[in-house]
Coordinates of C-alpha atoms in Angstrom, one line a residue:
X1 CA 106.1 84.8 211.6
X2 CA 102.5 83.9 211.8
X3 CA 101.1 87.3 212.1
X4 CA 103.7 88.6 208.7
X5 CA 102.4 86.2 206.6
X6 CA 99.0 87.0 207.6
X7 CA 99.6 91.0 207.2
X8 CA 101.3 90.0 203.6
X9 CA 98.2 87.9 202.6
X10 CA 95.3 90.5 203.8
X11 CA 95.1 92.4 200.4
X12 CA 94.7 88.3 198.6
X13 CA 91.6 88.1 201.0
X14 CA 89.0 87.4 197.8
X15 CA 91.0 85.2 196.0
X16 CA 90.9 81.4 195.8
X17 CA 89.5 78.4 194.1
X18 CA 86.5 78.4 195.9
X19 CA 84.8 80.0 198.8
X20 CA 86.3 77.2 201.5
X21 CA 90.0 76.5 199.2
X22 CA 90.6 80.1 199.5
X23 CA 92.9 82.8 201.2
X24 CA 90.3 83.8 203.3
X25 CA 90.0 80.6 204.7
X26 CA 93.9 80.2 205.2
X27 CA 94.0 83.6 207.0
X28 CA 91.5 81.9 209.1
X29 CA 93.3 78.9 209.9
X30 CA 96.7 81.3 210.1
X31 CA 95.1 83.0 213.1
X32 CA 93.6 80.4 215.0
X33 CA 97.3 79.1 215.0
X34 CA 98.1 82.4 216.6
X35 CA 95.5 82.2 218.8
X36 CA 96.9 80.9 222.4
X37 CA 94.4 78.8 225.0
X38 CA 92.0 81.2 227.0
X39 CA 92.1 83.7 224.6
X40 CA 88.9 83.9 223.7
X41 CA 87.5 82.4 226.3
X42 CA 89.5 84.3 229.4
X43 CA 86.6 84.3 232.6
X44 CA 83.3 82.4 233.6
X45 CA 81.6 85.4 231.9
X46 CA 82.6 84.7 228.5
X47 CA 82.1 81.3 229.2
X48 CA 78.3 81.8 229.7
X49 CA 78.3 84.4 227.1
X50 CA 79.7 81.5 225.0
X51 CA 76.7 78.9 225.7
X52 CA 74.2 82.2 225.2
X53 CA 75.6 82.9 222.0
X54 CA 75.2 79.2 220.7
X55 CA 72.0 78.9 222.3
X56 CA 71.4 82.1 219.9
X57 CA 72.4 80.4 216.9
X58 CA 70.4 77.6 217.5
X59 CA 67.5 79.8 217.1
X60 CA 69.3 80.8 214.1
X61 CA 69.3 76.9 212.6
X62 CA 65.4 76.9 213.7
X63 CA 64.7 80.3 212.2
X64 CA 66.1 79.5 208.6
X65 CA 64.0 81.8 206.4
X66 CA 61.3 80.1 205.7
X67 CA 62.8 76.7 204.8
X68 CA 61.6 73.2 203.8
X69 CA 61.0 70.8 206.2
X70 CA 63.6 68.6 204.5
X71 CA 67.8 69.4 205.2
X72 CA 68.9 71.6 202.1
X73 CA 71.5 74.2 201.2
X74 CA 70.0 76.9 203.6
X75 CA 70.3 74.6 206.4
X76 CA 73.9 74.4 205.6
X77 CA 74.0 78.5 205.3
X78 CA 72.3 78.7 208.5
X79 CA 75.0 76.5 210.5
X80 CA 77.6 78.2 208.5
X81 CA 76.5 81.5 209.3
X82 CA 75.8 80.6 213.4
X83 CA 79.3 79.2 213.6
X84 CA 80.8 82.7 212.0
X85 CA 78.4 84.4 214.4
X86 CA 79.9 82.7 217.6
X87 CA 83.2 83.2 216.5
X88 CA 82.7 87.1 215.8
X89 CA 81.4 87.6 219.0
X90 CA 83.8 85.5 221.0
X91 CA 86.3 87.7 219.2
X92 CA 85.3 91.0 219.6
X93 CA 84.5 91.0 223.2
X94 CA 87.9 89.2 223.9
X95 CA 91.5 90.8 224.7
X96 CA 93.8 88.9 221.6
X97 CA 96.4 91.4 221.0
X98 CA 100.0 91.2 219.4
X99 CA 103.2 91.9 221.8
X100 CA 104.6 95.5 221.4
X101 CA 107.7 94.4 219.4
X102 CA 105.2 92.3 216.9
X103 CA 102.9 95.3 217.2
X104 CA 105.3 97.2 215.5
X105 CA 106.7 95.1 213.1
X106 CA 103.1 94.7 211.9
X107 CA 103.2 98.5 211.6
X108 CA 106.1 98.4 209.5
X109 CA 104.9 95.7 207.6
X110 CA 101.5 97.3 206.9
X111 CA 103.8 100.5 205.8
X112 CA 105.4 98.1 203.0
X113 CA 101.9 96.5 202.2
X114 CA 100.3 100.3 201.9
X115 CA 102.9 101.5 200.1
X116 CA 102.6 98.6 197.4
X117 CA 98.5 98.9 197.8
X118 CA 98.9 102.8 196.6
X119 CA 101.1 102.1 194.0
X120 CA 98.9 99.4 192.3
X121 CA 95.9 101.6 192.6
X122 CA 98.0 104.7 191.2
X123 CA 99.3 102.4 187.9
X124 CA 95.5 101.2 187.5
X125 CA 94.2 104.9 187.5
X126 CA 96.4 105.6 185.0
X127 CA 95.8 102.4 182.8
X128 CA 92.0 103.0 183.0
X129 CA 92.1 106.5 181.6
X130 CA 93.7 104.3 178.4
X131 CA 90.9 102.1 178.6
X132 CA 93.1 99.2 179.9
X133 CA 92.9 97.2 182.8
X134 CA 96.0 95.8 184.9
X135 CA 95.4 93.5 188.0
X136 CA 94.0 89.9 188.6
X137 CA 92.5 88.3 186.7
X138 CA 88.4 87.8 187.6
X139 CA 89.2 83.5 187.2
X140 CA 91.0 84.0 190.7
X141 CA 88.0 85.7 192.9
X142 CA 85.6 83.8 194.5
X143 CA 84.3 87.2 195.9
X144 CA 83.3 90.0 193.4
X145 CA 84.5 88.2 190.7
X146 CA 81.4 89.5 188.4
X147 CA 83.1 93.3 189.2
X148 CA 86.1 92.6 187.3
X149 CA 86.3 94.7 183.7
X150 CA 86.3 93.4 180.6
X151 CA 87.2 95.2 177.6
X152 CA 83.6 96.7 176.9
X153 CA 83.3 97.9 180.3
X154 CA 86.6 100.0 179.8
X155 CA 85.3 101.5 177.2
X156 CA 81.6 102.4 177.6
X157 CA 81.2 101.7 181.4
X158 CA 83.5 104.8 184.6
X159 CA 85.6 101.9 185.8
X160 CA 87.7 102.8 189.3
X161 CA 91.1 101.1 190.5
X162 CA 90.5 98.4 193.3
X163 CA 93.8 97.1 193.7
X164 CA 94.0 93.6 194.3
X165 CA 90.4 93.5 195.6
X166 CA 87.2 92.7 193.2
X167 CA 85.7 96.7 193.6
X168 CA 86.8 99.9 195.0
X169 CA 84.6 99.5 198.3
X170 CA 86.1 96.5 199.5
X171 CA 89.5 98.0 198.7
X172 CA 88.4 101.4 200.6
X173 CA 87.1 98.3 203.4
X174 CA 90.5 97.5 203.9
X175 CA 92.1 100.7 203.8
X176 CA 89.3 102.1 206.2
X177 CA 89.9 99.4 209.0
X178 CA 94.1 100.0 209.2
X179 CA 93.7 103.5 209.3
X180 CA 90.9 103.0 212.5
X181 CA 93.5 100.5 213.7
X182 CA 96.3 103.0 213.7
X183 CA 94.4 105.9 214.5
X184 CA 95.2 106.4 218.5
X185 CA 99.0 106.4 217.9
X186 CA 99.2 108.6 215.0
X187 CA 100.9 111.0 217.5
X188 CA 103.2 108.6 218.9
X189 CA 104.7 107.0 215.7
X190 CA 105.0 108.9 212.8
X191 CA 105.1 105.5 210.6
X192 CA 101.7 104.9 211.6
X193 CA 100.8 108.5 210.2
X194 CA 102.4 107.9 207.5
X195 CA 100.3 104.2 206.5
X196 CA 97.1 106.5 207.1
X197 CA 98.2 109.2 204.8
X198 CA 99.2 106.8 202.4
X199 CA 95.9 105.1 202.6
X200 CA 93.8 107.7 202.9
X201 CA 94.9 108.9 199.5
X202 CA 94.1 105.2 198.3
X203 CA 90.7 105.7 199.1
X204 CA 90.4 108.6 197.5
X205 CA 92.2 107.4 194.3
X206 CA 89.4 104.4 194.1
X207 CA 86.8 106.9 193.7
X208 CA 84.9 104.9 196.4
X209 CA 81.7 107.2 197.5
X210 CA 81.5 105.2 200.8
X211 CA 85.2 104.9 201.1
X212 CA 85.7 109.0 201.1
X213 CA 82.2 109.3 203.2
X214 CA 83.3 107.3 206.3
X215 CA 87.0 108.4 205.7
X216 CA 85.7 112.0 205.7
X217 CA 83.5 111.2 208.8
X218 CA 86.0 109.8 211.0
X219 CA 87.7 112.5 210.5
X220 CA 85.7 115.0 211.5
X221 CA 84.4 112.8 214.8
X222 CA 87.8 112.4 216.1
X223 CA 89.0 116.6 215.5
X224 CA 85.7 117.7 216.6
X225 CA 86.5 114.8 220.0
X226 CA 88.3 116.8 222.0
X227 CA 88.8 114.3 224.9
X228 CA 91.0 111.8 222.5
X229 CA 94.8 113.0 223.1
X230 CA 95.2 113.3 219.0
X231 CA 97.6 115.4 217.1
X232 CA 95.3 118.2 215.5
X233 CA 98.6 119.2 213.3
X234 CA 97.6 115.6 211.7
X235 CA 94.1 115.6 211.6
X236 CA 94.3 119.1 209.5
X237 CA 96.7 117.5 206.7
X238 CA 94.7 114.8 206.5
X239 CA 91.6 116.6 205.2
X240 CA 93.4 119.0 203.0
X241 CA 95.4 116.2 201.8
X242 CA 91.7 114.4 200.9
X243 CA 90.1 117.8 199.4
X244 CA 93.7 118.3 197.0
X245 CA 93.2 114.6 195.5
X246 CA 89.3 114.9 195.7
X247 CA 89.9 118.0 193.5
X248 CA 92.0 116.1 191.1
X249 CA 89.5 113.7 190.4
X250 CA 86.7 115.5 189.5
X251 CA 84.7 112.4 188.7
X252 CA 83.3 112.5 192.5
X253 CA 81.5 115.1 191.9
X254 CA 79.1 113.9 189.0
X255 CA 78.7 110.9 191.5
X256 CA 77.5 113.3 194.4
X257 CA 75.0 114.9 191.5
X258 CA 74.1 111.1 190.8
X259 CA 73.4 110.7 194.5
X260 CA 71.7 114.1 194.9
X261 CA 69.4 113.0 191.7
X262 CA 68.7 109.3 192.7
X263 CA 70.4 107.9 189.7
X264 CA 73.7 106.7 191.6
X265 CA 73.3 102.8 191.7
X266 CA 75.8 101.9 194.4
X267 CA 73.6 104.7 197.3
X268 CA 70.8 103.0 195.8
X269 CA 72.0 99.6 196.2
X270 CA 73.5 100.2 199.6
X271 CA 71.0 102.3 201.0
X272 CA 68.0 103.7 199.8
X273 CA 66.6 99.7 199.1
X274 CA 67.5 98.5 202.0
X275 CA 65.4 101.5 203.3
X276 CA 62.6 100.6 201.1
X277 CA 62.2 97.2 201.4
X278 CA 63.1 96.1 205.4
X279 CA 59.4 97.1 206.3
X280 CA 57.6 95.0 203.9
X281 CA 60.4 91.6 204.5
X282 CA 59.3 92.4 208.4
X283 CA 55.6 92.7 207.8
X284 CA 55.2 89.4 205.7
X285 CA 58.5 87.6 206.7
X286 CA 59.1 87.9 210.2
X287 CA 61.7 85.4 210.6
X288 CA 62.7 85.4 207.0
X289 CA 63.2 83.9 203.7
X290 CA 65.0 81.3 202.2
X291 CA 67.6 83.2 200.2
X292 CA 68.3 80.1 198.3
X293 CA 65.6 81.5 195.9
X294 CA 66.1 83.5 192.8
X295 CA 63.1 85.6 193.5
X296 CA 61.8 87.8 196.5
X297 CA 58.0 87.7 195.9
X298 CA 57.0 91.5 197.6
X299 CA 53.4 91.6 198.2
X300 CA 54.1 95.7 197.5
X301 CA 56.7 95.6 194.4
X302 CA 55.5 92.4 193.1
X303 CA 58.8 90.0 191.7
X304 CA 62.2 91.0 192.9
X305 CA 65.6 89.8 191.5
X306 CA 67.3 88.9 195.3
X307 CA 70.7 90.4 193.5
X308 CA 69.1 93.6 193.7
X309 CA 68.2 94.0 197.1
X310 CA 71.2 91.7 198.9
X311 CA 73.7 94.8 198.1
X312 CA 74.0 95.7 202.3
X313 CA 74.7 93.2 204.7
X314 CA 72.3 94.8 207.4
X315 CA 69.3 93.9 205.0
X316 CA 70.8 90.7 203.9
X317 CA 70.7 89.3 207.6
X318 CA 66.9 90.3 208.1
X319 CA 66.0 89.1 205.0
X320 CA 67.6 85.9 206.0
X321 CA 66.2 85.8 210.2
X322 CA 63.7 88.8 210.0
X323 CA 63.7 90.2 213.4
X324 CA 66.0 88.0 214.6
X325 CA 68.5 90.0 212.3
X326 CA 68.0 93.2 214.7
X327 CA 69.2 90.9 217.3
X328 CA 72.2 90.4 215.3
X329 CA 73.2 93.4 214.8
X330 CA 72.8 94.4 218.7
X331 CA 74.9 91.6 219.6
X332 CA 77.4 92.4 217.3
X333 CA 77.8 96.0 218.3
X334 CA 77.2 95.2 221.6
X335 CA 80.0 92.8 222.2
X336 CA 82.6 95.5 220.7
X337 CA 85.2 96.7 222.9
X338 CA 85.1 100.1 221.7
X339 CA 83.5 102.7 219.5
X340 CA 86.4 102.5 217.3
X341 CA 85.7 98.9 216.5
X342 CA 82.2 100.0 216.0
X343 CA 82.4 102.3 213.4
X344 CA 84.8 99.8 211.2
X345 CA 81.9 96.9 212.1
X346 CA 79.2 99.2 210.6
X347 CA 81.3 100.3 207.4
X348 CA 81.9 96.5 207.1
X349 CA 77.9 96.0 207.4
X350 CA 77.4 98.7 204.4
X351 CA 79.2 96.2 202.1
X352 CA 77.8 93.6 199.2
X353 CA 76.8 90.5 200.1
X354 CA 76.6 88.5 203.9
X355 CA 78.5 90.0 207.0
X356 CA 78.7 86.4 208.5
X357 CA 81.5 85.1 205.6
X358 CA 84.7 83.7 206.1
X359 CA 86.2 87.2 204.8
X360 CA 84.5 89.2 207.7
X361 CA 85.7 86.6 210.1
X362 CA 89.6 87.3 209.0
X363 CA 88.8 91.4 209.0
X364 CA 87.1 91.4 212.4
X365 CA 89.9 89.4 213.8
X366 CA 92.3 91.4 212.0
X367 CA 91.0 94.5 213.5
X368 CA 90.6 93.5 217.3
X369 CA 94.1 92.1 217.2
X370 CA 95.4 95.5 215.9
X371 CA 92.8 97.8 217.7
X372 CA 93.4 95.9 220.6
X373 CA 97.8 96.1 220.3
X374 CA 97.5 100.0 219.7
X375 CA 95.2 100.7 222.4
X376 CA 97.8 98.9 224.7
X377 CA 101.1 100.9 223.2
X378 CA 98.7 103.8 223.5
X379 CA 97.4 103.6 227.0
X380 CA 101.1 102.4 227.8
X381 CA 102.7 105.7 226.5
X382 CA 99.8 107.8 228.3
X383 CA 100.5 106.3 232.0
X384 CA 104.6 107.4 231.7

């Protein structure tokens, strides 16, 4: 019941009254009550991983960019982020997974929520191009809430569907992960082909440059992988069926000559000024900055608006620990189970804002419990 009402809530993740009374943090709470005893902590070794990993984040309280010798809100960040850092880690080097009869009544589930997810996005797309906008109203996000159109941005501003989320990239986020979830049993259960068809052409209807770039990559990895047991008859509709929408919506391609010209904000945002400004946070801020402050004083680009640069969650945890956000990262990927998991952990780190949030807690648990179920039903299948 637990896991249906957490499946049902998923696409609500940004929505709340604030950042802690919110459905993030329910979908939190939701799967700590599914959680059983031992499950995240299952040997000795994960228990001494466990006191490293605190040990870790107390280096993480003493780090805090930069801050004043007196207890402020960045203190608080800090011991907010450390907790979220012990929790992702406990969680993606443990073996939580769903039963095989709840495993696929998730599937079917996530079928109903996909379908519903598509057909939102279609009716926006097709609102949009008459300058109105249908969905949630921006009062109920307490995450992208500023991405919201208003009735000027309809009209002067290329505004793309997102569903229920705040913008078309976290909407492509979620899409991204179930179809990585699903992924080794596309063969196996046509449902499950089905939900990443279905999604698949969601990204591609939000007009999501990132969304279609990892989509498109992931697809390519796994048909070029010969060694996965995949169904290639799947793996060629799923392109073609990605190249006939891409098609339809021609807008993409005055985004590529946007990205190809330097004028596209979002690769800017997510990528080029992260490039750009990591080697001069490094070089004068080696264990960070407080990023309670409006301004990021660069010795190189003089005054910077922190808005601008915080747009990738890679850069926003070295601006935050400096070089202790390298060892982050490593730990992060490190504790993954699989590459799988790895891939969906480094489109989740190409999104706005922090990576240690309540929200990327719920998705990271979301998809080791599903990556996880599969990869049982999967390896299951293989040994009859």
């Amino acid at each position: 019941m637990i896991a249906f009402i957490i499946i049902l809530l998923l696409p609500f993740l940004q929505l709340g009254l604030t950042y802690y009374l919110s459905i993030s943090t329910l979908l939190a709470m939701l799967f700590t009550l599914n959680l059983k005893a031992g499950d995240l902590i299952y040997s000795k070794k994960a228990f001494i991983k466990l006191l490293f990993f605190v040990a870790f984040s107390i280096c993480m309280l003493i780090s805090g960019g930069e801050v004043n010798g007196y207890f402020n809100a960045d203190h608080l960040r800090n011991i907010r982020e450390s907790s979220f850092l012990v929790v992702i880690l406990m969680i993606l080097s443990s073996r939580i997974y769903w039963s095989e009869k709840l495993t696929f009544q998730v599937i079917n589930l996530l079928l109903f929520s996909s379908i519903l997810i598509f057909s939102l996005t279609l009716i926006q797309s097709i609102y949009i191009l008459k300058f109105k906008y249908i969905g949630i109203p921006d009062y109920f996000y307490v995450m992208n809430a500023g991405t919201i159109p208003g009735e000027l941005d309809l009209i002067y501003s290329k505004i793309r569907p997102a569903a229920t989320f705040g913008e078309p990239s976290y909407l492509s986020l979620y899409c991204l992960l179930i179809i990585i979830g699903l992924f080794p049993i596309i063969k196996l259960y046509k449902k499950a082909l089905i939900i990443v068809i279905i999604l698949s052409s969601t990204i591609i209807m939000s007009l999501s440059m990132m969304g279609i770039v990892f989509l498109i990559f992931f697809i390519i990895f796994n048909y070029l992988k010969a060694k996965f047991d995949l169904n290639k008859k799947a793996l060629i509709m799923l392109p073609l069926l990605s190249i006939s929408i891409y098609l339809v919506f021609y807008f993409l391609i005055e985004r590529i000559l946007n990205v190809i010209s330097g004028s596209d904000i979002s690769f800017n945002d997510r990528v080029l000024t992260p490039v750009k400004y990591i080697p001069d946070i490094l070089m004068n801020h080696p264990i960070g900055i407080k990023i309670s402050d409006k301004f990021y004083e660069s010795y190189n680009y003089g005054y910077v608006d922190i808005s601008y640069i915080l747009h990738n969650a890679i850069i926003t945890l070295i601006y935050s620990y400096g070089f202790l956000g390298f060892i982050i990262v490593y730990l992060v990927f490190r504790s993954a189970r699989n590459n799988y998991i790895k891939y969906a952990l480094f489109i989740m780190m190409m999104q706005n804002g922090g990576f240690l949030n309540i929200d990327k807690v719920v998705l990271v648990l979301f998809l080791v419990y599903l990556s996880n179920s599969i990869n049982l039903i999967n390896d299951k299948v293989r040994r009859i």
